[in-house]
Every structure is written in structure tokens, then in C-alpha cells.
């Protein structure tokens, strides 16, 4: 059994902040990881359906990225380059231009922000405000954009908002797609509020959205809704910002989450899997006409994490140079869908959420979802919940997970569910 | 000659945001770096007196860190671990406890925040607000704490503040130490304003300061002033936050910048050189009684950059296990002081600023300082300015810079100054 | 014809601010007024269907109030008493207790604020924030609560909000009753947003509403909706504030606008007609448990306008000591309803809005509504528009208007409408 | 003895808010007032050195204003006129132009705001923000500008600020003139902070000040300082707003408090004594080029208190048509100065503050000042304290107070001081 590192004499108890979180439910000490599997210090191996919250879309320690990175370090390549030119950065930009931007007809510029998704969101909000001379950013229920003050204002989660210790300004909250199933269309709602001269919503600098809300419970916006929101942004003089930190980099089946929606965001924020290897890296894409920051007006010491540029370039070239990977994602999405359908069928009232490799099951209760994930962990599967009540079991397996491993992971998950549900029934029957 | 990568057909012009900055004045493409030297793609080598703005205190690609990192990667060590337990994190925490915290009598907890200094500052401000139930954070003229909204509110620089595109709240600005030389003591000023029931300054959640303002122009607070501010914080029920992102990790001659001041901050923010290798990593130290965030209340995908833990551990063990490194710093500080005294003597009205390995010369004009640094760059020295008018030539050489290299760097700097000053005189004489 | 006082040589052009407004469309110089009629300096008399925007519910210069006020002044009664005790204030409070509060089972305390509705609203919002320790106040689309910063944050009107010159905080906007006819119930919407842990709406200090939105276009909330909102406030720990500045003092057919809704607000704001005579006076009613301001914590020089206390007492005693006046209002409401039904029938798509003596017709276009009112003015009827597009012709006749005068006013109004509509048709036909 | 109306069975205890204040220390019920004397319901007469906090500069019930007001009411003159033209408003404006504005070379426009000083201040701040497109308003320690959110942000008093229940934005606090006697000049301080590119003070929309801080403790700015601030405002692109609500209308010896300072504010706020009779009225004067509000962009139901226009016109014509009144004020200022010098001489460390008819004595302790005022009240003198610790005994007698009454008032005051001081000494000796 793994040693519980949460005991009082552990270094974590002694010295790490109470803010630590995942390690509480998964107390093992991990030492090694490869592809979709991760091993603890007792030698126990887990299948990883969490993938660093979608930061490891290409799995742990991808061999090609690993080789390139070791070579870079061995050669005394630049580790930290501020925003100086390096051959490494140039190579990444060229790959990204060739394989990602050009094929999608995007003339966006790349801005390397501080290496966190929140930092990219902060920069995006600042750009929108500076471009429009307006303050108000429209964000949505259950949106999650980070926990620094500017981004946190846009984040819906009350627990995280409470961490601010103060009231957060500059954002108006609106209901996300399908917030009232079968009732008022929420794009119509937003349009009505913005168009009403006495609607009391200040003219927006931006509309900020995730096409699939990862932390918010795998709420997937319909293409029609996103398209309508994009039009609203344009009509009301606001920039459209798509936060693709979690849903991008292939997670939804295409490189960007919005590719098949016939919209083109003014700004796209990226982080998590953009480095390919789990290294800290974040950036935003911005239409040239809105690329209006002066030199270093938004800056940050680690805006050039050169190690990340090395692996990010390999990731682009290895997975996105042709459409084979994307096709593979399509098949795996179906596998995830089928397996989760089985899970949903086991729980009365449960239903599938999300899309692509970003799907889950709303089992109606945070306790139940938590119990299933905890049991799965015991049996060698790392998987987490999301949603406002933590009621959604969320599958974020690496996109590169071999089909066999996927199957094995789902076996563990379904067995855990069966197990928990039968004991629940027993309890209920007593 | 290095190819100018800012031409219109370069990848940077085509695709990188206008926010890029350092590369404008130093347009070379860098490819390799070792210790205090960095090489461009034409093979030209520069002495680095910028050191990633104090992110490379131990130089580029320190061989021990490099070896440890390559070994970690080769063994498929964890790259991205969220905030799960890893042997790597445990090892860093143990080293940091043993060599840094315990010898200094600090019972602080370590909180790994998103890997940017700004993120650590945001977390610190949030903690102070949550602990005190107050909003107001006192920050100082010329303070620089980052550019995300919360941290930017505390940053004095008007250019960066302008990037917000909106008005920033929750911070009251006060004059830093010695703002009025020979006149009102600014600690007395702060005390008067806070003690006056009609002073109109809301009771503070925190007082946030750098002991040496790096970006703000190498303004070094006196120990007496810092001590007095620490007392004021206590008397007025506020937390004392020392932002040691730039001044910490040995930069001022001791591990923390405040060590010889007889104060103990409630929170210390760290980033830049904490990983030792220039890898993105940030953390804060907080007294246990203020470690009140709930699990993940402040979170972030890259709060566990495991590669950085590897090198950070080596840095602690290699440089801080005994006092030899600190002694070396003392000698080098004197060298810097002497060389800069020579520089200051060349410019009428110029004077030295800063302390430790964080010294510079205020030459009275941003144009002059910029011209000298540009000439130094041409001659193989990377060095930058700081201060509200960019009037301070700032030396941030790696702490590990060999004495000969230091001397050589100063030779280039003084030659550049001589050169520029003579042409200025010629111009003035015409 | 009345002399146009907007010419360049008039004192108004020379010296009065461009902020002046009503006088632009009604340029006469008024000199005298009695009951529901007002006379200009040429001797022309107008029927007043504006009544100082509901500040003259008992008509101009009510003879009993007038006599009492002259007597008070003649006897050197106190004019300005700060918040000292005066026999005049005591008499008002006693009448108000006896005839208004006690019969309605209200144990509320009376707080005299600065003599504007906005000031009472500001005080109410401050109390709610202080009581709950929360900042967020829920306000509604098309709500109008005044133009000082705190109240303006709660006001929906974009033109007035724009006057702030800055972004306004502390308020969340929600759709008012029936904002989506036949679709999502807006009380359900509010409940969903507040109950959703990731809804992104901070826990509210108060819910602030008008039961009939006077400036917002005579939107009348249904009793069921108000009741539901009252329950939501309670469930979510927020105070219910009813802003009865315009809809109170009998305007809706009962003294308070909410009397027949089976709700009891925690705070009620009053101004406009509370003095009875059009004199500046404002106050709020607050449940004793929330009467938590310390002495003068919210203060104001004119919080004791003693002249207003004189007339306010007479108003209470004359009109509210028994139910005869209320019965009269019921009959007149019907008259207004009938007349406005005739008006609505004349304009395709037009419809009635409001309730009691606070009704109007939405004619679908601000231009049309404006043209009808302008024509009515020419023919001796003062009447104004409201609504986000100024598309609602609003009847705010004094509650005491004799039935004959009411009829005469409506004759002018309908004739004006006929006139304008026929010329519109002619124009359309050309 | 006056009946104590603060007993539990009084109407005040039953029904008036705990926010009531003056009546706590002066519990009499007042019934009548004439000139500088006020009488309670037992027939006891008090000399009034409070004068409605400078709202009754011409005394209670001035016979000429009283006659004009009774005549106006008797003739059914307009009581409430929104912002319609009335003969009454025109007459006031013409008098004000002729006797106040023109002789002082002021081309300012008059804007009638809601009838409170706070409302005029809110309007002034809004104008400055709208004109400049900036948010930040500079206000000073111990400034008092009202308690609605916008004005309260500018008010220094912590007790009143606490009433907001939230944090207040948009204002930067600076030290008032002479805040550090003999040390840093505070105008230099402000200049340094504003001129420093990294000073962290956003470019100001306005600088807002009282030339004598009434509530703040009778701090009188020197003409040189005000002039310097006026220049700073101009240099930094900010409007200069002088809040003359308490210090204006002759209180400082001239109509405006700033007349002899060689400055011309961009905006002047007026309230309190502007109506002459203690009736609610407020307005601001604004340079024509900054008179940029659109019609009703800042509005308010009682912005045309026509009764107040009647008495305000009489006040202007009676007291300001020639310089005789101003000369009288000069003599009385000297009387006040002499009497207060005697008072100051009685208390070790006490000193005079203020200027004109707005002088007082800082006795070093709120308890002592309060005790003296309480004793004076018992003996028939109404007088109050001010300052951040209530340590200043403040004389605000009506400007029209006959010299004999002034003398009598001071006799009571000095006797009260003698009395209290001797008992203090006795206590101290025990």
C-alpha cells in the first residue's frame, strides 16, 4: 500500500500549504510516468484519466519530446530566454504557423504570456479593454478562467471567488448555453439585455467563453449558440475571446475546440497541453488589428519558457502535420461515448456531457461521483469530478491513450461504479 | 553580424505579438548559454549581466542541475504533477526546510502557486484579504509586482498600469523609503495616515514591499525603515508581505533579501531564481496561522512544475547548505560596488543604487542609460536599465559569475560609457 | 404664446447648465399652480399629468398644507433643524405611526436621509451591505433608483449610467418580471443563478426593486413575482428593499405600492410625494433589527427639512386617516384605464402598462410618443414619456385630480394622438 | 427642564432610526427660532453657534426671506417645478449672476443638482470624470464631502466610510496642507507622486478640496497651497473642484471661500446656506467648457426647490448687493478670533484653527471638547465639535449674529470651559 503522505510527520503536513488538493484524495507519492500510466513509489501503476487536467494530452513523457528536450538541455540550449529571440522559439513559431495557423486561415499573432492559463486570460481581458475603451467583460455561469483577480472575476465558481477576499469587478455574468433547457434561449437573453438601452449591462469589451466548460461540468455549447454569441460580440462592438486552455490542443477532437463552428475568435487563450509535455507555457492568439500592447506592456519573467518551446514544436509536428491524429481522436471519442453511456445507464437520471475526449457523466450527486472516483483510484485509475456540485465524473484521458488502455480504464471505472452503486442500494434498502 | 530578426519577413514580425520587448534592443537569435555567457547563432558570445532579470542567479545551465534534470527526464520522472505528491516535490521541500527555513527559524508553510511571480503576489494579496476581512493593500511608489489585475493594482509603473484598460482597485499607494530625502520620513507618513481616524485610508489587509525595488530603479530600503514598516503592519492589524521575487534567492547577498533586517514577514513571495535553472516556478511562504486557503481555493495547472523541483532542490543543496556561497557573494558585491563607483564617477550627478548583487548607477537620463547599454550590447555585454525613467543602469549578473568574467563585463560597460559620454560631449560642444 | 426662454439672451442660456431638461420641450415660464393646474407667465393654464414625476400626488399647493405651512413660517417655526427634536418632526412621526405604520402592522423605524430619493436608496444599500457583510445588490433591468454613484450602479438606464464617467460596481443586473413573456420566469432565473454554486453571482446583500418601474416604462410586477422575489431574498440571506419613491404615497392605489402583495420589505425607500407639497424630503423605513447605523453614520445637512414635516403630517392626516381616499383612487384608476384603452386602440400594436394612477400606453416608438406629448403640451396638457426608448406615454396626474379635470386632460391627450396619427398616416401615404 | 425625548416611550425611541445624532446630546424639543436664537418647548432660549452646520448663515427665519416666502406660498407660487422654467428660478439666477458671478468675473454655469451637498459633489466628480475620461479623483485627509457612495469615497472620515459596508473606489487620498508641519510640503508631495511615472497614482480627473475643512477640524489651507494645487491640477490635466458647501456663502468672510486666493476653480459645489433660509438646495458652478452633461444626464426630482429659490434670491440681494455685509464679517471674524484666543489660552497646548466666521479651538482631546460643549448647552449655547477626534470646539454662529449676542455666546462658552477645566483639575489633583 502506498504510504499516506498526509500524516502529521510527513513533509507535506509540516511544510506544504493547506491549499494542496488532489493529493488529499490520491495520497500516493508518484515517481514515474509514461504515456497514460503513472507509477507510485510502491511500484503500483495507475491509468491516468486526469492527464494533468488536460495538460498532458499527448501523455506523460512522450518519447520524441523527451528526446528533443534531453538533447536541448545536453547542448546547453537556452532554458530561460525572457522574450529574446532564440532558435527554439523561432522553430516553434514556424511550426505553429505552418501546421496550425495557416491551414485554418488564421492570421492571428502569438503572444507569449506568463506560463499559466490565468495569465493568458488576464492578458486577453486587458487587450479587449484597451482596444474598446470599455471595462465590462461578459462571462458565463460555470465558466472557469483562473484565480488571479482579473480572471477570477470571470470565473463562476463561488468557492474560488470566495478566495479573493474582496469583491471582484469588471465582469457581467450571463447564463451559458442551455442553462434553461427548453426555455429562453440564452443567446437571445444576452442579446435582449445588451440591446435594451435600460438593460443596465454596460457595453461589453469582450465576450469570454469556453466552448466546453471543463471545470464547470463539461457543459458543451452548441455550434449554433457559439455562432450566435460570436455575432452578438460583433454587433455590440465586443471582442470574442475563446478560452481554449482546457478544451483546445485536440481535446475536443480538433486542434481548436471551435473549429467546426464557423466562428473565428478575436482572441484565443491557450495553456495546459500547448507545450505537449506538461511544461508551463501559455500564450494567446490575437488578430493583428487587436495586437495593440506596446513592448512589455503585459510582461512576465517566464514568458519565454524555452524548454516548453522545444516540446511544443515536437507536439505540433508529430500530431498536427497531417490529419491522422485527428481521425484517431474521432474513433476514441466514440469509444469514450460508448463506455460512458454504459456508465450513465447504471445510474437513474444520469446523463452524458461534453464532447470529444472531454466527456463525462452527470450522476446527479457529488457524493456519488466522488465515491466512484475514490473507488476507481483504489483500483488503479486516476479520475476526477467536475461541475458546481462535483457531480460529473470527467474523463480526460491523454488523447494518445492506446485503445486497450482506454478499455482497461473504463473497466475499472465501471467496476467501481457497480461496486459503489450496489453498496448504496444496500444502504438504501436497510 | 547577427541577422536582424525584426525584419518584416522574419517569423517574429509575421507572428509574434508586438508585446515582445527585449528582443527589440537585442535582436540576436540566441542558441546556447553556459554560466554567465550566452551565444547567438553567429557564434558571438555575450556576457550576461541581465540573467533573466534575476531568474538565473546561478547562471545558465548549471552543470549539476542540468545533470539532475537530464537524469529525471531520462527516467521518465514526473513532468507535470498538478499538486499530487511526488518524490521530487518531497525532496525539494525537505531540502528547503533543512537548508533555508530551519536555519532561519521560519515555521512558514510553502504554497506552490501558478509558476509566475505575479501569481504568487496575487495569492499573497488574497490570503491577506481573506485573513483580515479587509480589502486595502498598501503598496509603494515604484513597486513592481506583476501585471495580472490584482498584482498590477499594486504595481506603480504607469505604462504597465495603462495596459489594464480599466481602473484598478484595492491598493493604496504610499511613498517608498527615502522618497523625500531629508524631509518627512515615509514610515512616519504612513503611520500618520493610518492612525488618523479621518485619514481616509481604509484599514489595511497587508503592507506589500520589495526591500530593493528591482524594476523600480534599485531603490534599497534601509533596514530601519523596513523594521518600522513591519511594526506598522503589526500595529495596524495588517500582514507584512515581502515580495522577494527579484531580490531573493541570494541576489542581495543572503538567501532572503530581508535577513539582516530583524523582521519576519508574514508572507514571502518567491519566483524567478527559485528553480535555479530559469524554469517557471513560484511559491509563497506563509506563517502557519495564515495558511487559510482551503484545498485548491487558489489553484493553477502548473503549480507543480516537477522539472523545476528537481533543479530547485539542487540549487538549495549546492549553494545554501553552508555559508561559503554567501561569503563569495559578499566579495562580489564589493566588486560590483567598486566598478559601479567608477562608472558613477564618469557621469556628473550620477550615483550608486541598490545593494548586494543588485546594484546600479542612476545616470540621470533614460536616453543616456539606454545609449550606454546599447553600446555595451554591441560589444558583447547584455545589460539593462530600470527605474521610472529607465535612467538606472542595472547590473544583475549571475551570482555565480567568475570574478574574471565580472571584471571583463565591467570593462565593456565602462568602455561603452566612456564612448557614449565622449560623443555626448562632442555633440554638446558643437 | 409663451416667451421662449431658451433663446440665447435668456438667463437660462446664459447661466443654467445644459443638464436642464424638461424646460426644453416645455419652454413656458410657470408662475402659479393650484391642484392639477399650472399657469404660465402669459396666463395660459395647463392640466398637469406629470405632477412633478409623482412628487405632487396631492396636487399643487393643497390648501390645507399651504395654510399649515404659512402658519408654521409665520410663527417662526423651525425651518432647518438638522436631526434635532422638533415638535414638527414629532407630530409627523406620530401621524405616520398612527395612520400608516400601525394599521399595516409595520414595526419599521423611520430614517430621515438627505432629501432625495437617491439618498434614501444609497442609505438602504449601505444598510444592507453593513448588515450582511456582503457587497452585491441585485437590481433589475429598467430599474431607476437615482444618479449618485451608489444608486446609479443600480439604475439600468444607459444614458444615466454613462454620466458616471466610470464603471460602477457592487450591483448585479437581473431581468425584471415578464422580461421574456411566455418564456423563462425571471424569478426562476434569479433563483437558478443564485443557487448555482458556480453561477458566478456573489451572495447578495439585497434585492432592490420597484413594484412598478416608473422611469423604466411602467413595468408592473405581478404580486406573485414580487412574493417569489421576497422569498428568494429571505432564502439567500438578502434584505428586500422596495424602492417606493415613485410608486408609493398612493400612486398605485394604496399607500405603499406593495400592500396587496403579501410581502413585507425589510427596507422601503420614500421620497417624491412624501412631503405632500413637493418639498424635498426623503426617508426610509427599516425593520428595527436592521436599524444598525450608528449616530450620524449616514448623515446629511437637510435630513430634517422641517417645512416638509409640516406638510407631510397634513398629507397623512388628510388623506390616509380613513379609507375614503383609497376608494377614490380605485375609481380614478379605472377612469385612467378606460381612457388609456381608447388611446391604445388608436395605435396598432400599442398596449397598456402600469397600474393604479401610474398607467400609460406603449405606442411602440419614442418619436410617436414624443410627438403626441408635444402636441398635448401645445393644447394645454403637461404629460411625459418613459421607458428605455421613451416609447411609453405616462399618466402621472395628481391623485386628487377632479374627475372632470381628468376627463378634460384625456380629451386633450386623445385629440393630440388623433392629430399626430393622422399626420403620420398622411406622411406614410405620401 | 426640557423633557427628555430619548426615553423609551418617546416617538423617537419608538420610530426614529438609531442614525439620529445631534438630538442625543441636545435632547430638547425645539419649537421656534429667530435670528441666532432658538427656543425649546419649555420656553428656554439658546444662542445658536451651530447654525445648522453653516446652513443658516443668515440666521433663523430672516424676516425678509420669511415675508417673501409667505407671499410666494400665499399666491400659489410653484413649490415643485422639476427643472421647468419658473419666474422664481429666473429671478434667482439673475440675482446670482448680477451680484455674485459677474462681479467676480466668473462665466460659470449654474447646475441645480439634487438638494444636498453630497449630490452636488457627486455631480462634480461625474463631470470631471466625463470631461477627462479618467477615473481618479484626488481628495485629502480630513476632507468631508458627503456620504453617498461617490462622495463618501472622497470623504476621509473612517466612521462614515465604514457605513458604506463595502470598499470605495475612484479616489486617491493625499495629505492636506500642513499635514506635516515643518516637514515635506504636501503640494510638493502631490506633485512628486503625480509626476513620477512609476508613482502608481493614475492621472487624475480632478483635485477636490475644501479651502477650510469644516467637519475635518477647521483646517484652513493657506492661499499659497491652494494656488499651488490649482496649478498642479492644470499641469496634470485635472479639474479643480472647490467644495464650498460649508465654507462658502460668506462663512469665510467673502462669498466664496477662495476669493482672496487668486485661483478660479473649474467647479464649485454649493449647498447648506445657499437658500439662505435653511431650505434644501444645492448647486454647482461649472466653467462653460465643462458643462457637458446632456439634458437630465444627472437629474433629480427636487433639483428645482422653488421655495428655496425665493429665499436664495432675497439672500443674495440683501447681503451681497454691496460690500457692507462683507465688512461686517471682517469685524465679527476678529471678535471670534479674540474670544477664541481667550479660550485657547485657558487650555495648555490648545490653539486656534480656521478663519473668518469658521474658527475654533483645538483643545487636544475629544472628551474635553465634548464636556465643554455639553456644559455650554446646559447654559443655553448650542455649539459642536469637529475634527478626527472631535477635539475642536467649532464656532459656526450665523453671520448675522448681533455683536451682543456673539459676546453673550462667548461668555457662556468661556464660563463652560472654566467650569469644566476646574473640575478636570480637581479630578487630576485627587
Coordinates of C-alpha atoms in Angstrom, one line a residue, chain B residues 140-141 175-187 213 219-222 225 351-353:
Chain B
X140 CA 4.7 51.7 -2.6
X141 CA 5.9 54.1 -5.3
X175 CA 5.9 56.8 -0.8
X176 CA 8.8 54.3 -0.5
X177 CA 11.7 54.8 1.8
X178 CA 13.7 58.0 1.2
X179 CA 11.1 59.3 -1.3
X180 CA 11.7 62.8 0.1
X181 CA 15.4 62.7 1.0
X182 CA 16.0 64.8 4.1
X183 CA 12.3 65.5 4.6
X184 CA 9.4 63.6 6.0
X185 CA 10.3 60.1 6.9
X186 CA 7.9 58.0 4.8
X187 CA 7.3 55.4 7.5
X213 CA 12.9 47.7 -5.9
X219 CA 15.8 51.7 -4.6
X220 CA 17.0 49.9 -1.5
X221 CA 15.1 50.4 1.7
X222 CA 17.1 50.8 4.8
X225 CA 12.6 51.6 7.5
X351 CA 25.0 57.9 -8.1
X352 CA 25.0 54.3 -7.0
X353 CA 21.8 52.5 -6.1

